[in-house]
PDB file of C-alpha atoms in Angstrom:
ATOM      1  CA  UNK A   1     -42.968 -40.355  14.538  1.00 93.00           C
ATOM      2  CA  UNK A   2     -40.817 -37.255  14.921  1.00 97.00           C
ATOM      3  CA  UNK A   3     -38.721 -35.816  12.076  1.00 98.00           C
ATOM      4  CA  UNK A   4     -35.581 -33.675  12.246  1.00 98.00           C
ATOM      5  CA  UNK A   5     -34.137 -32.184   9.078  1.00 97.00           C
ATOM      6  CA  UNK A   6     -31.335 -29.878   8.018  1.00 97.00           C
ATOM      7  CA  UNK A   7     -29.560 -29.165   4.731  1.00 96.00           C
ATOM      8  CA  UNK A   8     -27.592 -32.443   4.956  1.00 97.00           C
ATOM      9  CA  UNK A   9     -29.750 -35.052   6.695  1.00 98.00           C
ATOM     10  CA  UNK A  10     -33.247 -36.080   7.664  1.00 98.00           C
ATOM     11  CA  UNK A  11     -33.862 -38.484  10.538  1.00 98.00           C
ATOM     12  CA  UNK A  12     -37.060 -40.084  11.819  1.00 98.00           C
ATOM     13  CA  UNK A  13     -37.498 -41.302  15.410  1.00 98.00           C
ATOM     14  CA  UNK A  14     -40.358 -43.360  16.855  1.00 98.00           C
ATOM     15  CA  UNK A  15     -41.843 -42.985  20.334  1.00 98.00           C
ATOM     16  CA  UNK A  16     -41.824 -46.791  20.517  1.00 98.00           C
ATOM     17  CA  UNK A  17     -38.456 -47.632  21.988  1.00 98.00           C
ATOM     18  CA  UNK A  18     -37.230 -44.091  21.194  1.00 98.00           C
ATOM     19  CA  UNK A  19     -35.828 -45.898  18.165  1.00 98.00           C
ATOM     20  CA  UNK A  20     -34.213 -44.250  15.177  1.00 98.00           C
ATOM     21  CA  UNK A  21     -36.192 -45.259  12.080  1.00 98.00           C
ATOM     22  CA  UNK A  22     -34.452 -43.568   9.172  1.00 98.00           C
ATOM     23  CA  UNK A  23     -31.333 -41.634   8.180  1.00 98.00           C
ATOM     24  CA  UNK A  24     -31.506 -40.043   4.743  1.00 98.00           C
ATOM     25  CA  UNK A  25     -29.204 -37.576   3.023  1.00 97.00           C
ATOM     26  CA  UNK A  26     -30.334 -34.553   1.000  1.00 95.00           C
ATOM     27  CA  UNK A  27     -30.836 -36.745  -2.086  1.00 96.00           C
ATOM     28  CA  UNK A  28     -33.092 -39.141  -0.184  1.00 97.00           C
ATOM     29  CA  UNK A  29     -30.533 -41.969   0.031  1.00 97.00           C
ATOM     30  CA  UNK A  30     -31.230 -44.222   3.032  1.00 98.00           C
ATOM     31  CA  UNK A  31     -28.396 -45.333   5.328  1.00 98.00           C
ATOM     32  CA  UNK A  32     -30.280 -47.087   8.130  1.00 98.00           C
ATOM     33  CA  UNK A  33     -31.591 -50.650   7.810  1.00 97.00           C
ATOM     34  CA  UNK A  34     -35.373 -50.565   7.380  1.00 97.00           C
ATOM     35  CA  UNK A  35     -36.334 -53.488   9.602  1.00 95.00           C
ATOM     36  CA  UNK A  36     -37.542 -56.194   7.215  1.00 95.00           C
ATOM     37  CA  UNK A  37     -38.503 -59.021   9.645  1.00 95.00           C
ATOM     38  CA  UNK A  38     -37.328 -61.570   7.071  1.00 93.00           C
ATOM     39  CA  UNK A  39     -33.834 -60.712   8.293  1.00 94.00           C
ATOM     40  CA  UNK A  40     -34.210 -58.677  11.505  1.00 95.00           C
ATOM     41  CA  UNK A  41     -37.241 -56.589  12.380  1.00 96.00           C
ATOM     42  CA  UNK A  42     -35.508 -53.805  14.295  1.00 97.00           C
ATOM     43  CA  UNK A  43     -33.523 -50.781  13.140  1.00 98.00           C
ATOM     44  CA  UNK A  44     -31.688 -49.118  16.036  1.00 98.00           C
ATOM     45  CA  UNK A  45     -32.994 -50.341  19.405  1.00 98.00           C
ATOM     46  CA  UNK A  46     -31.958 -48.926  22.783  1.00 98.00           C
ATOM     47  CA  UNK A  47     -30.477 -51.580  25.092  1.00 98.00           C
ATOM     48  CA  UNK A  48     -31.438 -51.016  28.767  1.00 98.00           C
ATOM     49  CA  UNK A  49     -31.107 -51.987  31.612  1.00 98.00           C
ATOM     50  CA  UNK A  50     -28.891 -54.780  30.268  1.00 98.00           C
ATOM     51  CA  UNK A  51     -26.795 -55.223  27.160  1.00 97.00           C
ATOM     52  CA  UNK A  52     -27.062 -58.598  25.443  1.00 96.00           C
ATOM     53  CA  UNK A  53     -27.885 -61.723  27.406  1.00 95.00           C
ATOM     54  CA  UNK A  54     -28.143 -62.961  30.978  1.00 97.00           C
ATOM     55  CA  UNK A  55     -27.394 -66.578  31.771  1.00 97.00           C
ATOM     56  CA  UNK A  56     -30.781 -68.326  31.544  1.00 96.00           C
ATOM     57  CA  UNK A  57     -32.321 -64.813  31.233  1.00 96.00           C
ATOM     58  CA  UNK A  58     -32.046 -64.473  35.020  1.00 96.00           C
ATOM     59  CA  UNK A  59     -30.154 -62.233  37.427  1.00 97.00           C
ATOM     60  CA  UNK A  60     -29.753 -62.112  41.196  1.00 95.00           C
ATOM     61  CA  UNK A  61     -29.841 -59.087  43.487  1.00 94.00           C
ATOM     62  CA  UNK A  62     -30.415 -58.816  47.241  1.00 89.00           C
ATOM     63  CA  UNK A  63     -31.351 -62.478  47.363  1.00 89.00           C
ATOM     64  CA  UNK A  64     -34.090 -62.193  44.741  1.00 93.00           C
ATOM     65  CA  UNK A  65     -34.160 -63.550  41.189  1.00 95.00           C
ATOM     66  CA  UNK A  66     -35.489 -61.518  38.270  1.00 96.00           C
ATOM     67  CA  UNK A  67     -36.078 -62.372  34.635  1.00 95.00           C
ATOM     68  CA  UNK A  68     -35.016 -60.052  31.822  1.00 95.00           C
ATOM     69  CA  UNK A  69     -35.058 -60.802  28.096  1.00 93.00           C
ATOM     70  CA  UNK A  70     -32.029 -60.186  25.920  1.00 94.00           C
ATOM     71  CA  UNK A  71     -31.165 -56.467  25.739  1.00 96.00           C
ATOM     72  CA  UNK A  72     -33.730 -55.548  28.402  1.00 97.00           C
ATOM     73  CA  UNK A  73     -37.144 -53.916  28.099  1.00 98.00           C
ATOM     74  CA  UNK A  74     -36.618 -50.330  26.908  1.00 98.00           C
ATOM     75  CA  UNK A  75     -36.604 -51.231  23.213  1.00 98.00           C
ATOM     76  CA  UNK A  76     -40.156 -52.624  23.536  1.00 97.00           C
ATOM     77  CA  UNK A  77     -41.741 -49.787  25.520  1.00 98.00           C
ATOM     78  CA  UNK A  78     -43.351 -46.509  24.506  1.00 98.00           C
ATOM     79  CA  UNK A  79     -41.413 -43.395  25.493  1.00 98.00           C
ATOM     80  CA  UNK A  80     -42.900 -39.922  25.955  1.00 98.00           C
ATOM     81  CA  UNK A  81     -41.850 -36.976  23.823  1.00 98.00           C
ATOM     82  CA  UNK A  82     -40.621 -34.355  26.307  1.00 97.00           C
ATOM     83  CA  UNK A  83     -38.845 -31.814  24.112  1.00 96.00           C
ATOM     84  CA  UNK A  84     -38.398 -30.953  20.453  1.00 97.00           C
ATOM     85  CA  UNK A  85     -36.631 -28.134  18.614  1.00 97.00           C
ATOM     86  CA  UNK A  86     -35.535 -27.722  14.988  1.00 94.00           C
ATOM     87  CA  UNK A  87     -32.339 -29.671  15.698  1.00 96.00           C
ATOM     88  CA  UNK A  88     -33.087 -31.876  18.706  1.00 98.00           C
ATOM     89  CA  UNK A  89     -35.701 -34.295  20.015  1.00 98.00           C
ATOM     90  CA  UNK A  90     -35.842 -35.973  23.446  1.00 98.00           C
ATOM     91  CA  UNK A  91     -37.903 -38.950  24.620  1.00 98.00           C
ATOM     92  CA  UNK A  92     -38.177 -40.286  28.174  1.00 98.00           C
ATOM     93  CA  UNK A  93     -39.168 -43.512  29.913  1.00 98.00           C
ATOM     94  CA  UNK A  94     -39.914 -43.747  33.643  1.00 98.00           C
ATOM     95  CA  UNK A  95     -40.165 -46.834  35.794  1.00 98.00           C
ATOM     96  CA  UNK A  96     -43.606 -48.338  36.293  1.00 97.00           C
ATOM     97  CA  UNK A  97     -45.259 -51.364  37.891  1.00 97.00           C
ATOM     98  CA  UNK A  98     -44.502 -53.179  34.637  1.00 96.00           C
ATOM     99  CA  UNK A  99     -40.749 -52.481  34.848  1.00 97.00           C
ATOM    100  CA  UNK A 100     -40.646 -53.234  38.598  1.00 96.00           C
ATOM    101  CA  UNK A 101     -41.591 -56.839  37.893  1.00 95.00           C
ATOM    102  CA  UNK A 102     -38.256 -57.374  36.150  1.00 96.00           C
ATOM    103  CA  UNK A 103     -36.109 -54.450  37.387  1.00 97.00           C
ATOM    104  CA  UNK A 104     -36.673 -53.273  40.977  1.00 97.00           C
ATOM    105  CA  UNK A 105     -35.510 -49.652  40.673  1.00 98.00           C
ATOM    106  CA  UNK A 106     -36.972 -46.192  40.150  1.00 98.00           C
ATOM    107  CA  UNK A 107     -35.327 -44.390  37.231  1.00 98.00           C
ATOM    108  CA  UNK A 108     -35.810 -42.051  34.319  1.00 98.00           C
ATOM    109  CA  UNK A 109     -34.187 -42.893  30.998  1.00 98.00           C
ATOM    110  CA  UNK A 110     -34.093 -40.163  28.357  1.00 98.00           C
ATOM    111  CA  UNK A 111     -32.812 -40.452  24.797  1.00 98.00           C
ATOM    112  CA  UNK A 112     -31.923 -37.369  22.763  1.00 98.00           C
ATOM    113  CA  UNK A 113     -31.144 -37.148  19.051  1.00 98.00           C
ATOM    114  CA  UNK A 114     -29.442 -33.959  17.859  1.00 98.00           C
ATOM    115  CA  UNK A 115     -28.634 -33.045  14.261  1.00 98.00           C
ATOM    116  CA  UNK A 116     -25.414 -31.122  13.603  1.00 97.00           C
ATOM    117  CA  UNK A 117     -24.704 -30.732   9.869  1.00 97.00           C
ATOM    118  CA  UNK A 118     -23.911 -34.344   8.799  1.00 98.00           C
ATOM    119  CA  UNK A 119     -23.705 -35.733  12.339  1.00 98.00           C
ATOM    120  CA  UNK A 120     -26.329 -37.334  14.564  1.00 98.00           C
ATOM    121  CA  UNK A 121     -25.591 -37.096  18.297  1.00 98.00           C
ATOM    122  CA  UNK A 122     -27.277 -39.888  20.249  1.00 98.00           C
ATOM    123  CA  UNK A 123     -27.366 -38.891  23.930  1.00 98.00           C
ATOM    124  CA  UNK A 124     -28.268 -41.208  26.827  1.00 98.00           C
ATOM    125  CA  UNK A 125     -29.304 -39.840  30.219  1.00 98.00           C
ATOM    126  CA  UNK A 126     -30.084 -42.195  33.105  1.00 98.00           C
ATOM    127  CA  UNK A 127     -31.328 -40.560  36.323  1.00 98.00           C
ATOM    128  CA  UNK A 128     -31.583 -42.414  39.638  1.00 98.00           C
ATOM    129  CA  UNK A 129     -34.914 -41.446  41.206  1.00 98.00           C
ATOM    130  CA  UNK A 130     -34.654 -44.314  43.700  1.00 98.00           C
ATOM    131  CA  UNK A 131     -33.744 -44.099  47.384  1.00 97.00           C
ATOM    132  CA  UNK A 132     -31.045 -46.702  46.798  1.00 96.00           C
ATOM    133  CA  UNK A 133     -28.108 -47.114  44.471  1.00 98.00           C
ATOM    134  CA  UNK A 134     -29.198 -48.480  41.072  1.00 98.00           C
ATOM    135  CA  UNK A 135     -27.266 -50.684  38.648  1.00 98.00           C
ATOM    136  CA  UNK A 136     -27.657 -50.813  34.886  1.00 98.00           C
ATOM    137  CA  UNK A 137     -26.095 -51.243  31.475  1.00 98.00           C
ATOM    138  CA  UNK A 138     -26.959 -49.287  28.345  1.00 98.00           C
ATOM    139  CA  UNK A 139     -26.098 -49.551  24.670  1.00 98.00           C
ATOM    140  CA  UNK A 140     -27.009 -48.753  21.090  1.00 98.00           C
ATOM    141  CA  UNK A 141     -27.739 -51.183  18.257  1.00 98.00           C
ATOM    142  CA  UNK A 142     -27.933 -49.158  15.004  1.00 98.00           C
ATOM    143  CA  UNK A 143     -28.015 -51.205  11.800  1.00 98.00           C
ATOM    144  CA  UNK A 144     -26.551 -49.695   8.631  1.00 98.00           C
ATOM    145  CA  UNK A 145     -27.021 -50.767   5.044  1.00 97.00           C
ATOM    146  CA  UNK A 146     -23.806 -52.279   3.677  1.00 97.00           C
ATOM    147  CA  UNK A 147     -22.516 -50.104   0.811  1.00 96.00           C
ATOM    148  CA  UNK A 148     -22.590 -51.680  -2.657  1.00 92.00           C
ATOM    149  CA  UNK A 149     -24.539 -54.765  -1.492  1.00 91.00           C
ATOM    150  CA  UNK A 150     -28.016 -55.450  -2.857  1.00 85.00           C
ATOM    151  CA  UNK A 151     -30.650 -57.608  -1.190  1.00 84.00           C
ATOM    152  CA  UNK A 152     -30.038 -61.286  -1.902  1.00 82.00           C
ATOM    153  CA  UNK A 153     -26.309 -60.867  -2.462  1.00 85.00           C
ATOM    154  CA  UNK A 154     -23.790 -62.454  -0.127  1.00 83.00           C
ATOM    155  CA  UNK A 155     -23.076 -59.661   2.343  1.00 88.00           C
ATOM    156  CA  UNK A 156     -19.509 -58.462   2.649  1.00 94.00           C
ATOM    157  CA  UNK A 157     -17.866 -55.150   3.263  1.00 96.00           C
ATOM    158  CA  UNK A 158     -15.041 -53.257   4.869  1.00 98.00           C
ATOM    159  CA  UNK A 159     -14.678 -51.619   8.250  1.00 98.00           C
ATOM    160  CA  UNK A 160     -11.881 -49.366   9.453  1.00 98.00           C
ATOM    161  CA  UNK A 161     -11.072 -49.194  13.162  1.00 98.00           C
ATOM    162  CA  UNK A 162      -9.133 -46.328  14.729  1.00 98.00           C
ATOM    163  CA  UNK A 163      -6.827 -48.946  16.296  1.00 97.00           C
ATOM    164  CA  UNK A 164      -4.117 -50.144  13.898  1.00 96.00           C
ATOM    165  CA  UNK A 165      -2.692 -52.622  16.406  1.00 96.00           C
ATOM    166  CA  UNK A 166      -3.862 -56.177  16.995  1.00 96.00           C
ATOM    167  CA  UNK A 167      -7.475 -56.286  18.198  1.00 97.00           C
ATOM    168  CA  UNK A 168      -8.973 -59.064  20.306  1.00 98.00           C
ATOM    169  CA  UNK A 169     -12.593 -60.075  20.583  1.00 98.00           C
ATOM    170  CA  UNK A 170     -14.838 -62.035  22.906  1.00 98.00           C
ATOM    171  CA  UNK A 171     -17.331 -64.645  21.738  1.00 97.00           C
ATOM    172  CA  UNK A 172     -20.831 -64.854  23.200  1.00 95.00           C
ATOM    173  CA  UNK A 173     -22.410 -67.803  21.417  1.00 93.00           C
ATOM    174  CA  UNK A 174     -23.431 -70.183  24.240  1.00 95.00           C
ATOM    175  CA  UNK A 175     -26.871 -69.394  25.575  1.00 93.00           C
ATOM    176  CA  UNK A 176     -26.287 -65.807  24.460  1.00 92.00           C
ATOM    177  CA  UNK A 177     -23.369 -65.567  26.914  1.00 96.00           C
ATOM    178  CA  UNK A 178     -19.593 -65.258  26.754  1.00 97.00           C
ATOM    179  CA  UNK A 179     -17.273 -68.253  26.531  1.00 97.00           C
ATOM    180  CA  UNK A 180     -13.739 -68.210  28.020  1.00 96.00           C
ATOM    181  CA  UNK A 181     -10.858 -66.802  26.006  1.00 96.00           C
ATOM    182  CA  UNK A 182      -9.981 -63.920  23.733  1.00 97.00           C
ATOM    183  CA  UNK A 183      -9.635 -64.284  19.980  1.00 97.00           C
ATOM    184  CA  UNK A 184      -7.962 -62.207  17.249  1.00 97.00           C
ATOM    185  CA  UNK A 185      -9.938 -59.994  14.877  1.00 97.00           C
ATOM    186  CA  UNK A 186      -8.478 -60.451  11.408  1.00 95.00           C
ATOM    187  CA  UNK A 187      -7.794 -56.771  10.832  1.00 96.00           C
ATOM    188  CA  UNK A 188      -4.680 -55.351   9.216  1.00 96.00           C
ATOM    189  CA  UNK A 189      -3.574 -51.818  10.080  1.00 96.00           C
ATOM    190  CA  UNK A 190      -7.105 -51.199  11.325  1.00 97.00           C
ATOM    191  CA  UNK A 191      -8.833 -52.449   8.150  1.00 98.00           C
ATOM    192  CA  UNK A 192     -11.195 -55.414   8.511  1.00 98.00           C
ATOM    193  CA  UNK A 193     -12.879 -57.139   5.564  1.00 97.00           C
ATOM    194  CA  UNK A 194     -15.995 -58.889   6.843  1.00 97.00           C
ATOM    195  CA  UNK A 195     -18.215 -61.488   5.240  1.00 96.00           C
ATOM    196  CA  UNK A 196     -21.284 -63.285   6.531  1.00 94.00           C
ATOM    197  CA  UNK A 197     -18.946 -65.968   7.861  1.00 95.00           C
ATOM    198  CA  UNK A 198     -17.394 -63.358  10.176  1.00 97.00           C
ATOM    199  CA  UNK A 199     -20.545 -63.646  12.303  1.00 96.00           C
ATOM    200  CA  UNK A 200     -20.807 -67.430  12.544  1.00 95.00           C
ATOM    201  CA  UNK A 201     -19.991 -67.076  16.265  1.00 95.00           C
ATOM    202  CA  UNK A 202     -22.555 -64.280  16.612  1.00 96.00           C
ATOM    203  CA  UNK A 203     -21.482 -60.743  17.489  1.00 97.00           C
ATOM    204  CA  UNK A 204     -17.834 -59.645  17.255  1.00 98.00           C
ATOM    205  CA  UNK A 205     -17.409 -58.191  20.766  1.00 98.00           C
ATOM    206  CA  UNK A 206     -14.491 -55.778  21.235  1.00 98.00           C
ATOM    207  CA  UNK A 207     -14.045 -54.687  24.851  1.00 98.00           C
ATOM    208  CA  UNK A 208     -11.259 -53.062  26.908  1.00 97.00           C
ATOM    209  CA  UNK A 209     -11.764 -49.730  25.062  1.00 97.00           C
ATOM    210  CA  UNK A 210      -9.730 -51.050  22.131  1.00 98.00           C
ATOM    211  CA  UNK A 211     -11.833 -49.154  19.585  1.00 98.00           C
ATOM    212  CA  UNK A 212     -13.319 -45.643  19.747  1.00 98.00           C
ATOM    213  CA  UNK A 213     -14.224 -45.158  16.080  1.00 98.00           C
ATOM    214  CA  UNK A 214     -15.692 -47.575  13.527  1.00 98.00           C
ATOM    215  CA  UNK A 215     -16.066 -46.603   9.861  1.00 98.00           C
ATOM    216  CA  UNK A 216     -18.213 -48.516   7.385  1.00 98.00           C
ATOM    217  CA  UNK A 217     -16.525 -48.172   3.986  1.00 98.00           C
ATOM    218  CA  UNK A 218     -17.568 -48.461   0.362  1.00 96.00           C
ATOM    219  CA  UNK A 219     -15.694 -50.591  -2.183  1.00 94.00           C
ATOM    220  CA  UNK A 220     -13.239 -47.743  -2.781  1.00 96.00           C
ATOM    221  CA  UNK A 221     -12.542 -47.763   0.979  1.00 96.00           C
ATOM    222  CA  UNK A 222     -14.118 -44.356   1.482  1.00 97.00           C
ATOM    223  CA  UNK A 223     -16.124 -43.854   4.706  1.00 98.00           C
ATOM    224  CA  UNK A 224     -19.893 -43.911   4.299  1.00 98.00           C
ATOM    225  CA  UNK A 225     -20.918 -44.140   7.961  1.00 98.00           C
ATOM    226  CA  UNK A 226     -18.666 -43.325  10.927  1.00 98.00           C
ATOM    227  CA  UNK A 227     -19.606 -44.164  14.516  1.00 98.00           C
ATOM    228  CA  UNK A 228     -17.589 -42.420  17.244  1.00 98.00           C
ATOM    229  CA  UNK A 229     -17.928 -43.526  20.851  1.00 98.00           C
ATOM    230  CA  UNK A 230     -16.266 -43.460  24.270  1.00 97.00           C
ATOM    231  CA  UNK A 231     -17.824 -46.723  25.376  1.00 98.00           C
ATOM    232  CA  UNK A 232     -15.657 -49.494  26.844  1.00 98.00           C
ATOM    233  CA  UNK A 233     -17.123 -52.005  24.409  1.00 98.00           C
ATOM    234  CA  UNK A 234     -18.431 -52.159  20.845  1.00 98.00           C
ATOM    235  CA  UNK A 235     -20.263 -54.988  19.102  1.00 98.00           C
ATOM    236  CA  UNK A 236     -20.238 -55.612  15.340  1.00 98.00           C
ATOM    237  CA  UNK A 237     -23.063 -57.889  14.229  1.00 97.00           C
ATOM    238  CA  UNK A 238     -25.071 -59.187  11.277  1.00 96.00           C
ATOM    239  CA  UNK A 239     -27.436 -62.194  11.345  1.00 95.00           C
ATOM    240  CA  UNK A 240     -25.509 -65.263  10.263  1.00 94.00           C
ATOM    241  CA  UNK A 241     -26.945 -67.396   7.467  1.00 91.00           C
ATOM    242  CA  UNK A 242     -29.596 -64.926   6.259  1.00 92.00           C
ATOM    243  CA  UNK A 243     -27.762 -62.944   3.546  1.00 93.00           C
ATOM    244  CA  UNK A 244     -28.879 -59.769   5.301  1.00 94.00           C
ATOM    245  CA  UNK A 245     -27.638 -56.562   3.596  1.00 96.00           C
ATOM    246  CA  UNK A 246     -26.790 -54.691   6.814  1.00 97.00           C
ATOM    247  CA  UNK A 247     -24.288 -54.600   9.645  1.00 97.00           C
ATOM    248  CA  UNK A 248     -24.764 -53.250  13.178  1.00 98.00           C
ATOM    249  CA  UNK A 249     -22.166 -51.053  14.891  1.00 98.00           C
ATOM    250  CA  UNK A 250     -23.095 -51.094  18.577  1.00 98.00           C
ATOM    251  CA  UNK A 251     -21.585 -48.859  21.296  1.00 98.00           C
ATOM    252  CA  UNK A 252     -22.028 -50.526  24.689  1.00 98.00           C
ATOM    253  CA  UNK A 253     -21.702 -49.560  28.340  1.00 98.00           C
ATOM    254  CA  UNK A 254     -22.222 -53.187  29.283  1.00 97.00           C
ATOM    255  CA  UNK A 255     -21.828 -56.720  28.021  1.00 97.00           C
ATOM    256  CA  UNK A 256     -23.251 -60.272  28.172  1.00 96.00           C
ATOM    257  CA  UNK A 257     -22.991 -62.532  31.195  1.00 97.00           C
ATOM    258  CA  UNK A 258     -20.251 -65.110  31.140  1.00 96.00           C
ATOM    259  CA  UNK A 259     -21.497 -68.649  30.556  1.00 97.00           C
ATOM    260  CA  UNK A 260     -23.081 -70.050  33.754  1.00 95.00           C
ATOM    261  CA  UNK A 261     -22.731 -66.728  35.615  1.00 95.00           C
ATOM    262  CA  UNK A 262     -25.034 -66.786  38.641  1.00 92.00           C
ATOM    263  CA  UNK A 263     -23.347 -64.088  40.697  1.00 93.00           C
ATOM    264  CA  UNK A 264     -24.709 -60.794  41.956  1.00 95.00           C
ATOM    265  CA  UNK A 265     -26.048 -58.463  39.263  1.00 96.00           C
ATOM    266  CA  UNK A 266     -24.059 -55.591  40.785  1.00 96.00           C
ATOM    267  CA  UNK A 267     -20.776 -57.429  40.191  1.00 95.00           C
ATOM    268  CA  UNK A 268     -21.291 -58.108  36.487  1.00 95.00           C
ATOM    269  CA  UNK A 269     -18.487 -57.051  34.164  1.00 96.00           C
ATOM    270  CA  UNK A 270     -19.035 -53.482  32.851  1.00 97.00           C
ATOM    271  CA  UNK A 271     -21.867 -52.705  35.248  1.00 97.00           C
ATOM    272  CA  UNK A 272     -22.739 -49.045  35.876  1.00 98.00           C
ATOM    273  CA  UNK A 273     -23.765 -47.751  39.311  1.00 98.00           C
ATOM    274  CA  UNK A 274     -25.659 -44.586  40.316  1.00 98.00           C
ATOM    275  CA  UNK A 275     -26.213 -43.145  43.767  1.00 98.00           C
ATOM    276  CA  UNK A 276     -29.656 -41.694  44.647  1.00 98.00           C
ATOM    277  CA  UNK A 277     -30.266 -38.454  42.792  1.00 98.00           C
ATOM    278  CA  UNK A 278     -27.273 -38.931  40.504  1.00 98.00           C
ATOM    279  CA  UNK A 279     -27.280 -39.081  36.705  1.00 98.00           C
ATOM    280  CA  UNK A 280     -25.323 -40.883  33.994  1.00 98.00           C
ATOM    281  CA  UNK A 281     -24.784 -38.980  30.731  1.00 98.00           C
ATOM    282  CA  UNK A 282     -23.102 -40.337  27.616  1.00 98.00           C
ATOM    283  CA  UNK A 283     -23.327 -40.065  23.847  1.00 98.00           C
ATOM    284  CA  UNK A 284     -22.112 -41.476  20.581  1.00 98.00           C
ATOM    285  CA  UNK A 285     -22.211 -39.897  17.128  1.00 98.00           C
ATOM    286  CA  UNK A 286     -23.123 -41.123  13.670  1.00 98.00           C
ATOM    287  CA  UNK A 287     -21.508 -39.242  10.771  1.00 98.00           C
ATOM    288  CA  UNK A 288     -22.789 -39.732   7.224  1.00 98.00           C
ATOM    289  CA  UNK A 289     -20.088 -39.483   4.557  1.00 92.00           C
TER     290      UNK A 289
END
């Protein structure tokens, strides 16, 4: 485990999955879900080289079929610590014979966490070390404790989007994949009151760059956690039917397959492409209070 600390925040990051384990303020108050497997055993996994699900966990490329589990393999692999300062820590994962069995490309994935007063910058860097173009998706999955909700209580809370207009969502609840149609999010002037029932159709998937900032609010409608992103898609999720006291705010450069999609991996919606020697660099930020 690696720890970064300043006068406002302390964060802990694990080499396993390069996953954020804790966000605490100066008083020791925890903001990140702590991974009780009774509800959901993860905290803030990295999604790579896919985001969410493939139809029948299978994809096709160059005439070959490959199997990948939901959200890919990076979240379950050990990264190497490659740099650490007082304010920043970077972990990296390189391709291996193990990854080649399910993803036929050479790559380096590095994840950096940087503290800046009350902000956490989460920086993704994908480098193509292959001789061919590579194709990938990447996303975050941080889970935050819902303000003013204790364990065992029916979870509900308030979220403010930076978009005050009508927002549409996709639904991905058939085999972990997206069904046809777009559906309204019941937000008013950017304010959305969610309950556990909001997630009966699984994740609330907001694509088309409709939202660039999501704020998790307390009962007085003051921001407690703010996630800023430039991603084309964001998912909002909590496990339905478990009374879990957290909600995930997930910036995504990628998305599920459509139901029964058996097309070329390269042509998936929101796929990213890198030429040999090129790099992809992106970040999102988490602001506490």
